[in-house]
PDB file of C-alpha atoms in Angstrom:
ATOM      1  CA  MET A  11       0.585 -27.507  74.554  1.00 76.00           C
ATOM      2  CA  ALA A  12      -0.654 -26.876  71.031  1.00 87.00           C
ATOM      3  CA  LEU A  13      -0.109 -24.748  67.966  1.00 94.00           C
ATOM      4  CA  ARG A  14      -2.409 -22.576  65.845  1.00 93.00           C
ATOM      5  CA  PRO A  15      -2.038 -21.909  62.111  1.00 94.00           C
ATOM      6  CA  VAL A  16      -1.506 -18.176  61.641  1.00 94.00           C
ATOM      7  CA  LEU A  17       0.022 -17.640  58.194  1.00 95.00           C
ATOM      8  CA  VAL A  18      -0.213 -19.154  54.744  1.00 97.00           C
ATOM      9  CA  ASN A  19       3.339 -18.552  53.560  1.00 97.00           C
ATOM     10  CA  ILE A  20       3.813 -18.154  49.794  1.00 98.00           C
ATOM     11  CA  LYS A  21       7.230 -17.929  48.152  1.00 97.00           C
ATOM     12  CA  ALA A  22       7.534 -15.591  45.162  1.00 97.00           C
ATOM     13  CA  LEU A  23      10.105 -13.966  42.910  1.00 98.00           C
ATOM     14  CA  ASP A  24       8.263 -10.661  43.409  1.00 98.00           C
ATOM     15  CA  ASP A  25       6.571 -10.585  46.800  1.00 98.00           C
ATOM     16  CA  SER A  26       4.948  -7.207  46.197  1.00 98.00           C
ATOM     17  CA  VAL A  27       3.182  -8.308  42.988  1.00 98.00           C
ATOM     18  CA  VAL A  28       1.942 -11.569  44.475  1.00 98.00           C
ATOM     19  CA  GLY A  29       1.075  -9.948  47.804  1.00 98.00           C
ATOM     20  CA  ARG A  30      -0.965  -7.213  46.122  1.00 98.00           C
ATOM     21  CA  PHE A  31      -2.762  -9.815  44.029  1.00 98.00           C
ATOM     22  CA  TRP A  32      -3.834 -11.790  47.088  1.00 98.00           C
ATOM     23  CA  GLY A  33      -4.769  -8.681  49.032  1.00 98.00           C
ATOM     24  CA  GLU A  34      -7.056  -7.497  46.236  1.00 98.00           C
ATOM     25  CA  ALA A  35      -8.348 -11.010  45.576  1.00 98.00           C
ATOM     26  CA  LEU A  36      -9.424 -11.462  49.199  1.00 98.00           C
ATOM     27  CA  GLY A  37     -10.381  -7.872  49.952  1.00 97.00           C
ATOM     28  CA  TRP A  38      -7.651  -7.641  52.606  1.00 97.00           C
ATOM     29  CA  SER A  39      -5.172  -4.901  53.458  1.00 97.00           C
ATOM     30  CA  VAL A  40      -1.615  -5.182  52.139  1.00 97.00           C
ATOM     31  CA  SER A  41       1.505  -4.119  54.029  1.00 95.00           C
ATOM     32  CA  SER A  42       5.255  -4.615  53.992  1.00 94.00           C
ATOM     33  CA  SER A  43       7.257  -4.409  57.207  1.00 86.00           C
ATOM     34  CA  GLU A  44      10.595  -5.196  55.539  1.00 90.00           C
ATOM     35  CA  PRO A  45      12.032  -5.676  52.047  1.00 94.00           C
ATOM     36  CA  GLY A  46      11.147  -9.036  50.551  1.00 96.00           C
ATOM     37  CA  ALA A  47       8.015  -9.612  52.619  1.00 97.00           C
ATOM     38  CA  THR A  48       4.460  -8.545  51.810  1.00 98.00           C
ATOM     39  CA  ALA A  49       1.492  -9.423  54.002  1.00 97.00           C
ATOM     40  CA  ALA A  50      -2.189  -9.594  53.091  1.00 97.00           C
ATOM     41  CA  LYS A  51      -4.504  -9.756  56.094  1.00 96.00           C
ATOM     42  CA  PRO A  52      -8.059  -8.953  57.177  1.00 93.00           C
ATOM     43  CA  VAL A  53      -8.675  -5.626  58.892  1.00 89.00           C
ATOM     44  CA  GLY A  54      -8.020  -6.016  62.606  1.00 89.00           C
ATOM     45  CA  PHE A  55      -6.063  -9.271  62.269  1.00 90.00           C
ATOM     46  CA  ASP A  56      -3.718  -9.785  65.230  1.00 88.00           C
ATOM     47  CA  TRP A  57      -1.126 -12.424  64.425  1.00 84.00           C
ATOM     48  CA  LEU A  58      -0.253 -12.827  68.132  1.00 86.00           C
ATOM     49  CA  ASP A  59      -3.884 -13.737  68.855  1.00 86.00           C
ATOM     50  CA  PRO A  60      -5.068 -15.001  65.485  1.00 83.00           C
ATOM     51  CA  VAL A  61      -8.586 -15.804  64.398  1.00 81.00           C
ATOM     52  CA  GLY A  62      -8.141 -17.535  61.077  1.00 86.00           C
ATOM     53  CA  VAL A  63      -5.052 -17.076  58.939  1.00 93.00           C
ATOM     54  CA  CYS A  64      -3.495 -14.322  56.853  1.00 95.00           C
ATOM     55  CA  ILE A  65      -1.098 -14.525  53.900  1.00 97.00           C
ATOM     56  CA  ASP A  66       2.610 -13.732  53.994  1.00 97.00           C
ATOM     57  CA  VAL A  67       4.467 -13.575  50.677  1.00 98.00           C
ATOM     58  CA  ILE A  68       8.236 -13.976  50.939  1.00 96.00           C
ATOM     59  CA  ALA A  69      10.692 -13.198  48.142  1.00 97.00           C
ATOM     60  CA  VAL A  70      12.997 -16.010  47.021  1.00 95.00           C
ATOM     61  CA  PRO A  71      15.416 -16.175  44.061  1.00 95.00           C
ATOM     62  CA  GLU A  72      14.085 -19.473  42.678  1.00 93.00           C
ATOM     63  CA  PRO A  73      11.044 -19.600  40.357  1.00 93.00           C
ATOM     64  CA  LYS A  74       8.258 -22.131  40.746  1.00 93.00           C
ATOM     65  CA  THR A  75       9.385 -25.441  39.255  1.00 88.00           C
ATOM     66  CA  ALA A  76       6.719 -27.964  40.270  1.00 78.00           C
ATOM     67  CA  THR A  77       4.030 -28.737  37.707  1.00 85.00           C
ATOM     68  CA  LYS A  78       1.473 -28.359  40.499  1.00 91.00           C
ATOM     69  CA  ASN A  79       1.950 -27.139  44.056  1.00 95.00           C
ATOM     70  CA  ARG A  80       1.219 -29.706  46.767  1.00 95.00           C
ATOM     71  CA  VAL A  81      -0.489 -27.000  48.865  1.00 97.00           C
ATOM     72  CA  HIS A  82      -3.112 -24.575  47.548  1.00 97.00           C
ATOM     73  CA  LEU A  83      -6.019 -22.365  48.585  1.00 98.00           C
ATOM     74  CA  ASP A  84      -9.687 -22.802  47.747  1.00 98.00           C
ATOM     75  CA  LEU A  85     -11.821 -19.646  47.740  1.00 98.00           C
ATOM     76  CA  ALA A  86     -15.435 -19.581  48.924  1.00 98.00           C
ATOM     77  CA  THR A  87     -18.427 -18.168  47.046  1.00 98.00           C
ATOM     78  CA  THR A  88     -22.023 -17.573  48.096  1.00 97.00           C
ATOM     79  CA  SER A  89     -23.876 -18.070  44.797  1.00 98.00           C
ATOM     80  CA  ALA A  90     -23.354 -19.014  41.161  1.00 98.00           C
ATOM     81  CA  SER A  91     -23.320 -15.346  40.200  1.00 98.00           C
ATOM     82  CA  HIS A  92     -20.770 -14.579  42.931  1.00 98.00           C
ATOM     83  CA  GLN A  93     -18.539 -17.378  41.635  1.00 98.00           C
ATOM     84  CA  ALA A  94     -18.704 -16.014  38.075  1.00 98.00           C
ATOM     85  CA  GLU A  95     -18.079 -12.448  39.223  1.00 98.00           C
ATOM     86  CA  LEU A  96     -15.135 -13.507  41.400  1.00 98.00           C
ATOM     87  CA  VAL A  97     -13.523 -15.520  38.595  1.00 98.00           C
ATOM     88  CA  ALA A  98     -13.851 -12.533  36.237  1.00 98.00           C
ATOM     89  CA  ARG A  99     -12.407 -10.151  38.828  1.00 98.00           C
ATOM     90  CA  LEU A 100      -9.478 -12.452  39.578  1.00 98.00           C
ATOM     91  CA  LYS A 101      -8.637 -12.742  35.888  1.00 98.00           C
ATOM     92  CA  ALA A 102      -8.666  -8.940  35.657  1.00 98.00           C
ATOM     93  CA  LEU A 103      -6.198  -8.877  38.573  1.00 98.00           C
ATOM     94  CA  GLY A 104      -3.795 -11.183  36.726  1.00 98.00           C
ATOM     95  CA  ALA A 105      -5.004 -14.728  37.443  1.00 98.00           C
ATOM     96  CA  THR A 106      -4.898 -17.243  34.604  1.00 98.00           C
ATOM     97  CA  PRO A 107      -6.903 -20.451  34.022  1.00 98.00           C
ATOM     98  CA  VAL A 108      -4.899 -23.649  34.468  1.00 97.00           C
ATOM     99  CA  ASP A 109      -5.526 -27.311  33.732  1.00 96.00           C
ATOM    100  CA  VAL A 110      -4.322 -29.635  36.484  1.00 93.00           C
ATOM    101  CA  GLY A 111      -6.349 -32.550  35.176  1.00 92.00           C
ATOM    102  CA  GLN A 112      -9.520 -31.481  36.954  1.00 94.00           C
ATOM    103  CA  GLY A 113     -11.821 -32.409  34.064  1.00 95.00           C
ATOM    104  CA  ASP A 114     -15.431 -31.248  34.082  1.00 96.00           C
ATOM    105  CA  VAL A 115     -15.921 -29.885  37.609  1.00 97.00           C
ATOM    106  CA  PRO A 116     -18.131 -27.138  39.084  1.00 98.00           C
ATOM    107  CA  TRP A 117     -15.191 -25.188  40.467  1.00 98.00           C
ATOM    108  CA  THR A 118     -12.694 -23.054  38.526  1.00 98.00           C
ATOM    109  CA  VAL A 119      -8.932 -23.608  38.737  1.00 98.00           C
ATOM    110  CA  LEU A 120      -6.763 -20.515  38.374  1.00 98.00           C
ATOM    111  CA  ALA A 121      -3.180 -19.508  39.089  1.00 98.00           C
ATOM    112  CA  ASP A 122      -1.852 -16.308  40.660  1.00 98.00           C
ATOM    113  CA  PRO A 123       0.663 -14.107  38.752  1.00 98.00           C
ATOM    114  CA  GLU A 124       3.530 -16.515  39.540  1.00 97.00           C
ATOM    115  CA  GLY A 125       1.648 -19.711  38.737  1.00 97.00           C
ATOM    116  CA  ASN A 126       0.497 -20.778  42.202  1.00 97.00           C
ATOM    117  CA  GLU A 127      -2.714 -22.715  41.667  1.00 98.00           C
ATOM    118  CA  PHE A 128      -5.926 -22.063  43.571  1.00 98.00           C
ATOM    119  CA  CYS A 129      -9.606 -22.896  43.139  1.00 98.00           C
ATOM    120  CA  VAL A 130     -12.737 -20.776  43.153  1.00 98.00           C
ATOM    121  CA  LEU A 131     -15.347 -23.155  44.524  1.00 98.00           C
ATOM    122  CA  GLU A 132     -18.986 -23.286  43.595  1.00 98.00           C
ATOM    123  CA  PRO A 133     -21.207 -22.250  46.541  1.00 98.00           C
ATOM    124  CA  ARG A 134     -21.169 -24.879  49.295  1.00 98.00           C
ATOM    125  CA  GLU A 135     -23.079 -24.570  52.556  1.00 97.00           C
ATOM    126  CA  ILE A 136     -20.141 -25.750  54.653  1.00 96.00           C
ATOM    127  CA  TYR A 137     -18.008 -22.782  53.587  1.00 97.00           C
ATOM    128  CA  GLN A 138     -20.530 -19.964  54.064  1.00 95.00           C
ATOM    129  CA  ASP A 139     -18.905 -18.771  57.318  1.00 95.00           C
ATOM    130  CA  THR A 140     -15.205 -19.187  56.535  1.00 96.00           C
ATOM    131  CA  GLY A 141     -14.500 -15.807  55.010  1.00 95.00           C
ATOM    132  CA  PRO A 142     -12.947 -15.572  51.530  1.00 97.00           C
ATOM    133  CA  ILE A 143     -10.658 -18.595  52.016  1.00 98.00           C
ATOM    134  CA  ALA A 144     -12.736 -21.753  52.281  1.00 98.00           C
ATOM    135  CA  ARG A 145      -9.889 -24.145  52.933  1.00 98.00           C
ATOM    136  CA  VAL A 146      -6.178 -24.788  52.693  1.00 98.00           C
ATOM    137  CA  VAL A 147      -5.674 -28.045  50.779  1.00 98.00           C
ATOM    138  CA  VAL A 148      -2.596 -30.246  51.179  1.00 98.00           C
ATOM    139  CA  ASP A 149      -1.960 -33.090  48.731  1.00 97.00           C
ATOM    140  CA  CYS A 150      -0.756 -36.196  50.536  1.00 97.00           C
ATOM    141  CA  GLU A 151      -0.294 -39.946  50.233  1.00 96.00           C
ATOM    142  CA  ASP A 152      -1.993 -40.963  53.494  1.00 97.00           C
ATOM    143  CA  PRO A 153      -4.742 -38.693  54.894  1.00 98.00           C
ATOM    144  CA  ARG A 154      -5.145 -40.865  57.976  1.00 98.00           C
ATOM    145  CA  ALA A 155      -1.477 -40.500  58.896  1.00 97.00           C
ATOM    146  CA  MET A 156      -1.648 -36.762  58.270  1.00 98.00           C
ATOM    147  CA  ALA A 157      -4.743 -36.560  60.489  1.00 98.00           C
ATOM    148  CA  ARG A 158      -2.943 -38.326  63.341  1.00 98.00           C
ATOM    149  CA  PHE A 159       0.000 -35.935  63.183  1.00 98.00           C
ATOM    150  CA  TRP A 160      -1.826 -32.644  62.644  1.00 98.00           C
ATOM    151  CA  ASP A 161      -4.617 -33.429  65.117  1.00 97.00           C
ATOM    152  CA  GLU A 162      -1.948 -33.762  67.813  1.00 97.00           C
ATOM    153  CA  ALA A 163       0.168 -30.871  66.537  1.00 97.00           C
ATOM    154  CA  MET A 164      -2.607 -28.247  66.537  1.00 95.00           C
ATOM    155  CA  ASP A 165      -5.503 -27.232  68.750  1.00 93.00           C
ATOM    156  CA  TRP A 166      -7.901 -27.500  65.782  1.00 95.00           C
ATOM    157  CA  THR A 167     -10.709 -30.067  65.752  1.00 95.00           C
ATOM    158  CA  LEU A 168     -10.623 -33.110  63.493  1.00 97.00           C
ATOM    159  CA  HIS A 169     -13.995 -33.127  61.705  1.00 96.00           C
ATOM    160  CA  GLU A 170     -13.618 -36.058  59.340  1.00 97.00           C
ATOM    161  CA  VAL A 171     -11.037 -38.623  58.326  1.00 98.00           C
ATOM    162  CA  THR A 172     -11.298 -41.268  55.600  1.00 98.00           C
ATOM    163  CA  ASP A 173      -8.871 -43.001  53.267  1.00 98.00           C
ATOM    164  CA  GLU A 174      -9.405 -40.140  50.814  1.00 98.00           C
ATOM    165  CA  HIS A 175      -9.242 -37.024  52.972  1.00 97.00           C
ATOM    166  CA  ALA A 176      -8.945 -35.568  56.469  1.00 98.00           C
ATOM    167  CA  VAL A 177     -10.544 -32.278  57.541  1.00 98.00           C
ATOM    168  CA  LEU A 178      -9.676 -30.013  60.480  1.00 97.00           C
ATOM    169  CA  ARG A 179     -10.907 -26.605  61.617  1.00 96.00           C
ATOM    170  CA  SER A 180     -10.442 -24.259  64.546  1.00 93.00           C
ATOM    171  CA  ALA A 181     -12.340 -25.424  67.616  1.00 89.00           C
ATOM    172  CA  LYS A 182     -13.889 -21.941  67.689  1.00 88.00           C
ATOM    173  CA  GLY A 183     -15.735 -22.700  64.449  1.00 88.00           C
ATOM    174  CA  VAL A 184     -14.080 -19.857  62.572  1.00 86.00           C
ATOM    175  CA  SER A 185     -11.495 -19.533  59.821  1.00 88.00           C
ATOM    176  CA  PRO A 186     -10.819 -21.764  56.814  1.00 96.00           C
ATOM    177  CA  TYR A 187     -10.741 -25.533  56.986  1.00 97.00           C
ATOM    178  CA  LEU A 188      -7.507 -27.485  56.573  1.00 98.00           C
ATOM    179  CA  GLU A 189      -7.906 -30.518  54.328  1.00 98.00           C
ATOM    180  CA  PHE A 190      -5.446 -33.289  53.550  1.00 98.00           C
ATOM    181  CA  LEU A 191      -6.404 -34.829  50.219  1.00 98.00           C
ATOM    182  CA  ARG A 192      -5.140 -38.159  48.902  1.00 97.00           C
ATOM    183  CA  THR A 193      -3.432 -37.305  45.620  1.00 94.00           C
ATOM    184  CA  PRO A 194      -1.367 -39.431  43.208  1.00 86.00           C
ATOM    185  CA  GLY A 195       2.357 -38.774  43.207  1.00 81.00           C
ATOM    186  CA  VAL A 196       4.832 -37.898  45.908  1.00 79.00           C
ATOM    187  CA  LYS A 197       6.424 -34.675  47.034  1.00 82.00           C
ATOM    188  CA  THR A 198       9.670 -34.103  45.094  1.00 84.00           C
ATOM    189  CA  VAL A 199      10.451 -30.383  45.488  1.00 87.00           C
ATOM    190  CA  PRO A 200      10.138 -27.886  48.360  1.00 88.00           C
ATOM    191  CA  ASP A 201       6.633 -26.552  48.902  1.00 91.00           C
ATOM    192  CA  ARG A 202       5.975 -23.160  47.341  1.00 95.00           C
ATOM    193  CA  VAL A 203       3.153 -22.680  49.853  1.00 97.00           C
ATOM    194  CA  HIS A 204       3.263 -23.748  53.494  1.00 96.00           C
ATOM    195  CA  LEU A 205       1.728 -23.067  56.896  1.00 97.00           C
ATOM    196  CA  ASP A 206       3.323 -21.079  59.699  1.00 96.00           C
ATOM    197  CA  LEU A 207       2.150 -21.961  63.197  1.00 96.00           C
ATOM    198  CA  LEU A 208       2.124 -20.050  66.473  1.00 95.00           C
ATOM    199  CA  ARG A 209       2.390 -21.373  70.024  1.00 94.00           C
ATOM    200  CA  TYR A 210       0.390 -20.055  72.932  1.00 92.00           C
ATOM    201  CA  PRO A 211       2.151 -17.499  75.196  1.00 91.00           C
ATOM    202  CA  SER A 212       2.453 -19.953  78.086  1.00 91.00           C
ATOM    203  CA  ASP A 213       4.086 -22.673  75.966  1.00 92.00           C
ATOM    204  CA  ASP A 214       7.816 -23.015  75.460  1.00 93.00           C
ATOM    205  CA  HIS A 215       9.177 -22.583  71.937  1.00 92.00           C
ATOM    206  CA  GLU A 216      11.748 -25.373  72.050  1.00 93.00           C
ATOM    207  CA  ALA A 217       9.415 -27.699  73.944  1.00 94.00           C
ATOM    208  CA  GLU A 218       6.840 -27.373  71.158  1.00 96.00           C
ATOM    209  CA  ALA A 219       9.450 -28.307  68.552  1.00 95.00           C
ATOM    210  CA  THR A 220      10.515 -31.284  70.668  1.00 96.00           C
ATOM    211  CA  ARG A 221       6.892 -32.390  71.019  1.00 97.00           C
ATOM    212  CA  LEU A 222       6.370 -32.267  67.254  1.00 97.00           C
ATOM    213  CA  ARG A 223       9.532 -34.240  66.607  1.00 97.00           C
ATOM    214  CA  ALA A 224       8.163 -36.966  68.895  1.00 97.00           C
ATOM    215  CA  LEU A 225       4.988 -36.988  66.784  1.00 97.00           C
ATOM    216  CA  GLY A 226       6.971 -37.550  63.583  1.00 97.00           C
ATOM    217  CA  ALA A 227       8.201 -34.111  62.487  1.00 97.00           C
ATOM    218  CA  SER A 228      11.773 -33.623  61.276  1.00 97.00           C
ATOM    219  CA  ASP A 229      14.108 -30.649  61.426  1.00 94.00           C
ATOM    220  CA  LEU A 230      14.534 -28.741  58.171  1.00 92.00           C
ATOM    221  CA  ASP A 231      17.556 -26.749  57.028  1.00 85.00           C
ATOM    222  CA  VAL A 232      16.746 -24.415  54.142  1.00 77.00           C
ATOM    223  CA  GLY A 233      19.732 -22.204  54.825  1.00 71.00           C
ATOM    224  CA  GLN A 234      17.783 -20.124  57.342  1.00 76.00           C
ATOM    225  CA  GLY A 235      20.763 -19.760  59.651  1.00 73.00           C
ATOM    226  CA  ASP A 236      20.283 -18.494  63.198  1.00 80.00           C
ATOM    227  CA  VAL A 237      16.642 -17.394  63.240  1.00 84.00           C
ATOM    228  CA  PRO A 238      14.061 -17.241  66.019  1.00 85.00           C
ATOM    229  CA  TRP A 239      11.597 -19.569  64.292  1.00 87.00           C
ATOM    230  CA  LYS A 240      11.802 -23.348  63.890  1.00 93.00           C
ATOM    231  CA  CYS A 241      11.674 -24.960  60.433  1.00 93.00           C
ATOM    232  CA  LEU A 242      10.264 -28.497  60.391  1.00 96.00           C
ATOM    233  CA  THR A 243       8.575 -30.989  58.076  1.00 97.00           C
ATOM    234  CA  ASP A 244       5.583 -33.202  58.768  1.00 97.00           C
ATOM    235  CA  PRO A 245       5.767 -37.005  58.271  1.00 96.00           C
ATOM    236  CA  GLU A 246       5.289 -36.646  54.496  1.00 95.00           C
ATOM    237  CA  GLY A 247       7.870 -33.890  54.139  1.00 95.00           C
ATOM    238  CA  HIS A 248       5.611 -30.818  53.972  1.00 96.00           C
ATOM    239  CA  GLU A 249       7.471 -27.828  55.359  1.00 95.00           C
ATOM    240  CA  PHE A 250       6.087 -25.674  58.168  1.00 96.00           C
ATOM    241  CA  CYS A 251       7.458 -23.199  60.679  1.00 95.00           C
ATOM    242  CA  ILE A 252       6.842 -22.541  64.358  1.00 95.00           C
ATOM    243  CA  LEU A 253       7.030 -18.771  64.673  1.00 94.00           C
ATOM    244  CA  ALA A 254       8.600 -16.908  67.570  1.00 91.00           C
ATOM    245  CA  ARG A 255       6.281 -14.626  69.538  1.00 84.00           C
ATOM    246  CA  SER A 256       8.581 -11.590  69.442  1.00 68.00           C
TER     247      SER A 256
END
């Protein structure tokens, strides 16, 4: 029994604007299967048998309120010139520079059209085979505790864990990394960005939720009502969903 990350879920006032931004930013196709939901995904992506993750932007009535999201994306580059070109292109698409206290660093911090922060990294060898998203970064208080939970929750491999960060990636050696980064402060508002996970076909939906609760997850009620997916939080309160396979 195990789960696989399949979607980076982003809440937005205007899902179409934010979805188009991320589709163009990543060079992915953009589609909308229903009002209030816009997906950006690589060509050929099959969410029932995912390799990597795609982006799903969901419309909500509430604007972003946190000074800085506790979950964000880092984008990969292959050279200094590629980094500069990508930053310029993203600004032309509607991204804006933001200061989150990063100081003098080799990466560039931007925000999408609704203020969701992300980074354009300088070229790093480790991210040369990830595709456009190098990693999904989650701010946390205790990376070791997050590593224990998420290593058991998912079928991804734990690559490194220290007091400062924990790093996981698909055992297939594809897709972005998932990094839990020790960050000052605690989570005080719902995450604007979260992961959606998918079970394997042979695993039972409710049994997976029960297993995660035993690992330290908690049920989450965001007013979702009677839906086929399960809304949970990890031990530090980060929201995530276990999607139905219908």
